[in-house]
Tab-separated table of N, CA and C in Angstrom:
chain	number	residue	atom	x	y	z
A	15	MET	N	125.469	-77.908	-120.577
A	15	MET	CA	126.186	-78.945	-119.885
A	15	MET	C	125.935	-80.269	-120.602
A	16	THR	N	126.950	-80.978	-120.932
A	16	THR	CA	126.795	-82.274	-121.576
A	16	THR	C	127.335	-83.369	-120.676
A	17	CYS	N	126.792	-84.539	-120.844
A	17	CYS	CA	127.206	-85.688	-120.057
A	17	CYS	C	127.631	-86.783	-121.027
A	18	PRO	N	128.914	-87.130	-121.066
A	18	PRO	CA	129.383	-88.127	-122.031
A	18	PRO	C	128.735	-89.497	-121.850
A	19	ALA	N	128.205	-89.785	-120.666
A	19	ALA	CA	127.585	-91.093	-120.438
A	19	ALA	C	126.223	-91.220	-121.129
A	20	LEU	N	125.626	-90.088	-121.502
A	20	LEU	CA	124.317	-90.118	-122.156
A	20	LEU	C	124.463	-89.854	-123.641
A	21	ALA	N	123.947	-90.746	-124.429
A	21	ALA	CA	123.936	-90.533	-125.873
A	21	ALA	C	122.529	-90.098	-126.257
A	22	GLY	N	122.419	-89.278	-127.238
A	22	GLY	CA	121.107	-88.814	-127.667
A	22	GLY	C	121.165	-87.367	-128.086
A	23	GLU	N	120.022	-86.855	-128.436
A	23	GLU	CA	119.949	-85.482	-128.906
A	23	GLU	C	119.845	-84.514	-127.742
A	24	THR	N	120.293	-83.311	-127.952
A	24	THR	CA	120.175	-82.254	-126.962
A	24	THR	C	119.540	-81.045	-127.624
A	25	GLY	N	119.052	-80.150	-126.816
A	25	GLY	CA	118.458	-78.930	-127.345
A	25	GLY	C	116.960	-78.916	-127.137
A	26	TYR	N	116.314	-77.930	-127.736
A	26	TYR	CA	114.871	-77.798	-127.627
A	26	TYR	C	114.189	-78.921	-128.397
A	27	VAL	N	113.058	-79.397	-127.861
A	27	VAL	CA	112.279	-80.412	-128.563
A	27	VAL	C	111.570	-79.705	-129.716
A	28	ASN	N	111.839	-80.166	-130.928
A	28	ASN	CA	111.279	-79.525	-132.115
A	28	ASN	C	110.582	-80.556	-133.000
A	29	SER	N	110.048	-80.117	-134.130
A	29	SER	CA	109.295	-81.018	-135.002
A	29	SER	C	110.152	-82.165	-135.525
A	30	SER	N	111.410	-81.915	-135.769
A	30	SER	CA	112.295	-82.973	-136.244
A	30	SER	C	112.442	-84.079	-135.198
A	31	MET	N	112.637	-83.695	-133.938
A	31	MET	CA	112.754	-84.685	-132.863
A	31	MET	C	111.453	-85.454	-132.673
A	32	VAL	N	110.345	-84.753	-132.716
A	32	VAL	CA	109.042	-85.407	-132.548
A	32	VAL	C	108.836	-86.436	-133.649
A	33	THR	N	109.084	-86.048	-134.877
A	33	THR	CA	108.905	-86.954	-136.014
A	33	THR	C	109.818	-88.170	-135.907
A	34	LYS	N	111.015	-87.956	-135.430
A	34	LYS	CA	112.003	-89.032	-135.350
A	34	LYS	C	111.732	-90.007	-134.205
A	35	HIS	N	111.227	-89.521	-133.070
A	35	HIS	CA	111.178	-90.340	-131.868
A	35	HIS	C	109.783	-90.726	-131.375
A	36	LEU	N	108.743	-90.092	-131.855
A	36	LEU	CA	107.399	-90.381	-131.362
A	36	LEU	C	106.553	-91.054	-132.433
A	37	PRO	N	105.528	-91.807	-132.023
A	37	PRO	CA	104.657	-92.447	-133.003
A	37	PRO	C	103.935	-91.399	-133.855
A	38	ALA	N	103.647	-91.746	-135.070
A	38	ALA	CA	103.022	-90.817	-136.013
A	38	ALA	C	101.580	-90.506	-135.630
A	39	ALA	N	101.162	-89.302	-135.947
A	39	ALA	CA	99.783	-88.888	-135.699
A	39	ALA	C	98.807	-89.728	-136.507
A	40	THR	N	99.247	-90.254	-137.626
A	40	THR	CA	98.376	-91.040	-138.506
A	40	THR	C	97.948	-92.374	-137.901
A	41	LEU	N	98.527	-92.764	-136.781
A	41	LEU	CA	98.132	-94.008	-136.116
A	41	LEU	C	96.831	-93.854	-135.335
A	42	GLY	N	96.286	-92.654	-135.338
A	42	GLY	CA	94.991	-92.402	-134.704
A	42	GLY	C	94.980	-92.679	-133.221
A	43	ASP	N	93.963	-93.468	-132.770
A	43	ASP	CA	93.808	-93.705	-131.337
A	43	ASP	C	94.863	-94.629	-130.745
A	44	LYS	N	95.784	-95.119	-131.544
A	44	LYS	CA	96.905	-95.917	-131.044
A	44	LYS	C	98.047	-95.027	-130.545
A	45	THR	N	97.928	-93.725	-130.779
A	45	THR	CA	98.968	-92.781	-130.373
A	45	THR	C	98.468	-91.890	-129.244
A	46	LYS	N	99.242	-91.840	-128.165
A	46	LYS	CA	98.995	-90.901	-127.062
A	46	LYS	C	100.321	-90.242	-126.720
A	47	ILE	N	100.345	-88.935	-126.723
A	47	ILE	CA	101.537	-88.158	-126.399
A	47	ILE	C	101.261	-87.398	-125.107
A	48	PHE	N	102.125	-87.585	-124.111
A	48	PHE	CA	102.001	-86.885	-122.844
A	48	PHE	C	103.116	-85.848	-122.762
A	49	VAL	N	102.732	-84.604	-122.553
A	49	VAL	CA	103.680	-83.492	-122.548
A	49	VAL	C	103.769	-82.920	-121.141
A	50	CYS	N	104.999	-82.773	-120.659
A	50	CYS	CA	105.186	-82.113	-119.370
A	50	CYS	C	106.480	-81.310	-119.435
A	51	GLY	N	106.635	-80.407	-118.497
A	51	GLY	CA	107.826	-79.580	-118.456
A	51	GLY	C	107.478	-78.164	-118.072
A	52	PRO	N	108.447	-77.291	-118.187
A	52	PRO	CA	108.198	-75.878	-117.883
A	52	PRO	C	107.122	-75.317	-118.817
A	53	PRO	N	106.382	-74.302	-118.387
A	53	PRO	CA	105.302	-73.739	-119.196
A	53	PRO	C	105.705	-73.377	-120.629
A	54	GLY	N	106.895	-72.842	-120.833
A	54	GLY	CA	107.332	-72.479	-122.185
A	54	GLY	C	107.496	-73.690	-123.083
A	55	GLN	N	107.992	-74.775	-122.532
A	55	GLN	CA	108.161	-76.004	-123.315
A	55	GLN	C	106.805	-76.596	-123.675
A	56	VAL	N	105.898	-76.652	-122.708
A	56	VAL	CA	104.555	-77.180	-122.965
A	56	VAL	C	103.857	-76.328	-124.023
A	57	ALA	N	103.961	-75.007	-123.902
A	57	ALA	CA	103.320	-74.106	-124.865
A	57	ALA	C	103.879	-74.310	-126.270
A	58	SER	N	105.175	-74.499	-126.385
A	58	SER	CA	105.796	-74.704	-127.687
A	58	SER	C	105.326	-75.998	-128.344
A	59	LEU	N	105.166	-77.034	-127.542
A	59	LEU	CA	104.779	-78.337	-128.088
A	59	LEU	C	103.282	-78.511	-128.246
A	60	ALA	N	102.495	-78.057	-127.254
A	60	ALA	CA	101.073	-78.379	-127.243
A	60	ALA	C	100.153	-77.176	-127.066
A	61	GLY	N	100.701	-75.997	-126.953
A	61	GLY	CA	99.882	-74.809	-126.774
A	61	GLY	C	99.845	-74.367	-125.323
A	62	LYS	N	99.548	-73.111	-125.110
A	62	LYS	CA	99.504	-72.542	-123.765
A	62	LYS	C	98.348	-73.146	-122.983
A	63	LYS	N	98.609	-73.489	-121.728
A	63	LYS	CA	97.594	-74.077	-120.863
A	63	LYS	C	97.287	-73.113	-119.736
A	64	GLU	N	96.016	-73.037	-119.364
A	64	GLU	CA	95.563	-72.135	-118.304
A	64	GLU	C	95.232	-72.939	-117.060
A	65	GLY	N	96.118	-72.919	-116.075
A	65	GLY	CA	95.861	-73.614	-114.819
A	65	GLY	C	95.596	-75.093	-115.021
A	66	MET	N	94.434	-75.567	-114.556
A	66	MET	CA	94.089	-76.983	-114.649
A	66	MET	C	93.358	-77.338	-115.944
A	67	LYS	N	93.187	-76.389	-116.831
A	67	LYS	CA	92.448	-76.649	-118.071
A	67	LYS	C	93.385	-77.154	-119.161
A	68	GLN	N	92.964	-78.188	-119.849
A	68	GLN	CA	93.752	-78.759	-120.930
A	68	GLN	C	93.927	-77.740	-122.056
A	69	GLY	N	92.857	-77.054	-122.405
A	69	GLY	CA	92.935	-76.056	-123.467
A	69	GLY	C	93.024	-76.671	-124.848
A	70	SER	N	93.004	-75.834	-125.845
A	70	SER	CA	93.061	-76.335	-127.218
A	70	SER	C	94.504	-76.655	-127.604
A	71	LEU	N	94.639	-77.560	-128.536
A	71	LEU	CA	95.958	-77.976	-129.000
A	71	LEU	C	96.497	-76.985	-130.026
A	72	SER	N	97.755	-76.634	-129.883
A	72	SER	CA	98.446	-75.814	-130.880
A	72	SER	C	99.917	-76.173	-130.800
A	73	GLY	N	100.766	-75.399	-131.414
A	73	GLY	CA	102.200	-75.652	-131.329
A	73	GLY	C	102.674	-76.749	-132.280
A	74	VAL	N	103.852	-77.273	-131.996
A	74	VAL	CA	104.521	-78.247	-132.844
A	74	VAL	C	103.650	-79.480	-133.096
A	75	LEU	N	103.015	-79.992	-132.049
A	75	LEU	CA	102.227	-81.222	-132.212
A	75	LEU	C	101.031	-81.018	-133.137
A	76	LYS	N	100.351	-79.901	-133.019
A	76	LYS	CA	99.239	-79.626	-133.938
A	76	LYS	C	99.758	-79.457	-135.366
A	77	ASP	N	100.878	-78.765	-135.501
A	77	ASP	CA	101.464	-78.564	-136.834
A	77	ASP	C	101.801	-79.887	-137.511
A	78	LEU	N	102.123	-80.912	-136.705
A	78	LEU	CA	102.466	-82.228	-137.256
A	78	LEU	C	101.255	-83.133	-137.430
A	79	GLY	N	100.061	-82.625	-137.128
A	79	GLY	CA	98.847	-83.389	-137.387
A	79	GLY	C	98.253	-84.139	-136.216
A	80	TYR	N	98.821	-83.975	-135.027
A	80	TYR	CA	98.250	-84.640	-133.859
A	80	TYR	C	96.943	-83.955	-133.477
A	81	THR	N	96.026	-84.712	-132.868
A	81	THR	CA	94.726	-84.173	-132.461
A	81	THR	C	94.681	-83.995	-130.952
A	82	GLU	N	93.651	-83.281	-130.481
A	82	GLU	CA	93.490	-83.077	-129.045
A	82	GLU	C	93.289	-84.395	-128.310
A	83	ASP	N	92.694	-85.391	-128.963
A	83	ASP	CA	92.506	-86.704	-128.333
A	83	ASP	C	93.819	-87.461	-128.166
A	84	GLN	N	94.838	-87.099	-128.923
A	84	GLN	CA	96.123	-87.800	-128.866
A	84	GLN	C	97.122	-87.162	-127.908
A	85	VAL	N	96.867	-85.940	-127.473
A	85	VAL	CA	97.856	-85.189	-126.674
A	85	VAL	C	97.273	-84.841	-125.311
A	86	ARG	N	98.050	-85.107	-124.278
A	86	ARG	CA	97.665	-84.768	-122.910
A	86	ARG	C	98.817	-84.081	-122.199
A	87	CYS	N	98.461	-83.145	-121.340
A	87	CYS	CA	99.428	-82.456	-120.484
A	87	CYS	C	99.006	-82.753	-119.053
A	88	PRO	N	99.456	-83.877	-118.498
A	88	PRO	CA	98.919	-84.368	-117.231
A	88	PRO	C	99.147	-83.492	-116.014
A	89	ARG	N	100.214	-82.744	-115.958
A	89	ARG	CA	100.451	-81.919	-114.768
A	89	ARG	C	100.248	-80.460	-115.140
A	90	LEU	N	99.065	-79.979	-114.842
A	90	LEU	CA	98.739	-78.610	-115.201
A	90	LEU	C	98.654	-77.704	-113.988
A	91	THR	N	99.169	-78.171	-112.853
A	91	THR	CA	99.160	-77.340	-111.660
A	91	THR	C	100.432	-76.513	-111.606
A	92	PRO	N	100.371	-75.328	-111.016
A	92	PRO	CA	101.582	-74.508	-110.904
A	92	PRO	C	102.658	-75.252	-110.119
A	93	ARG	N	103.883	-75.090	-110.524
A	93	ARG	CA	104.999	-75.773	-109.877
A	93	ARG	C	106.241	-74.904	-109.999
A	94	ARG	N	107.105	-74.994	-109.036
A	94	ARG	CA	108.375	-74.288	-109.116
A	94	ARG	C	109.367	-75.174	-109.843
A	95	TYR	N	110.082	-74.593	-110.760
A	95	TYR	CA	111.045	-75.365	-111.535
A	95	TYR	C	112.456	-75.060	-111.066
A	96	SER	N	113.262	-76.072	-111.044
A	96	SER	CA	114.649	-75.956	-110.625
A	96	SER	C	115.451	-75.245	-111.710
A	97	LEU	N	116.451	-74.518	-111.305
A	97	LEU	CA	117.335	-73.867	-112.256
A	97	LEU	C	118.545	-74.733	-112.589
A	98	ARG	N	118.605	-75.948	-112.023
A	98	ARG	CA	119.733	-76.827	-112.353
A	98	ARG	C	119.561	-77.371	-113.764
A	99	PRO	N	120.670	-77.676	-114.406
A	99	PRO	CA	120.597	-78.211	-115.756
A	99	PRO	C	119.848	-79.539	-115.793
A	100	GLN	N	119.083	-79.741	-116.844
A	100	GLN	CA	118.351	-80.985	-117.020
A	100	GLN	C	118.754	-81.598	-118.345
A	101	VAL	N	118.862	-82.904	-118.374
A	101	VAL	CA	119.220	-83.614	-119.597
A	101	VAL	C	118.061	-84.491	-119.988
A	102	PHE	N	117.618	-84.390	-121.220
A	102	PHE	CA	116.548	-85.216	-121.740
A	102	PHE	C	117.136	-86.123	-122.812
A	103	LYS	N	116.866	-87.400	-122.735
A	103	LYS	CA	117.389	-88.356	-123.704
A	103	LYS	C	116.234	-88.942	-124.491
A	104	PHE	N	116.362	-88.963	-125.808
A	104	PHE	CA	115.341	-89.542	-126.674
A	104	PHE	C	115.875	-90.778	-127.317
């Protein structure tokens, strides 16, 4: 589903989008990335999380050089996700 009123990229968040829209990992402690979303999206970007545990960093963000100190997944509690379409704008 597309919305003509919103301009921006669509699709899965990937390394190209991260590089284009987020601060570089090389900025060290000046960079903080907060990841939220359905479990599959979080796992793809920051690694699989177990319940309330942050867990180790993996996925796209680790591949791009981000560290565990730079990445947080603030909502790690189980949640029901809506099946309605969602639009993310970067």
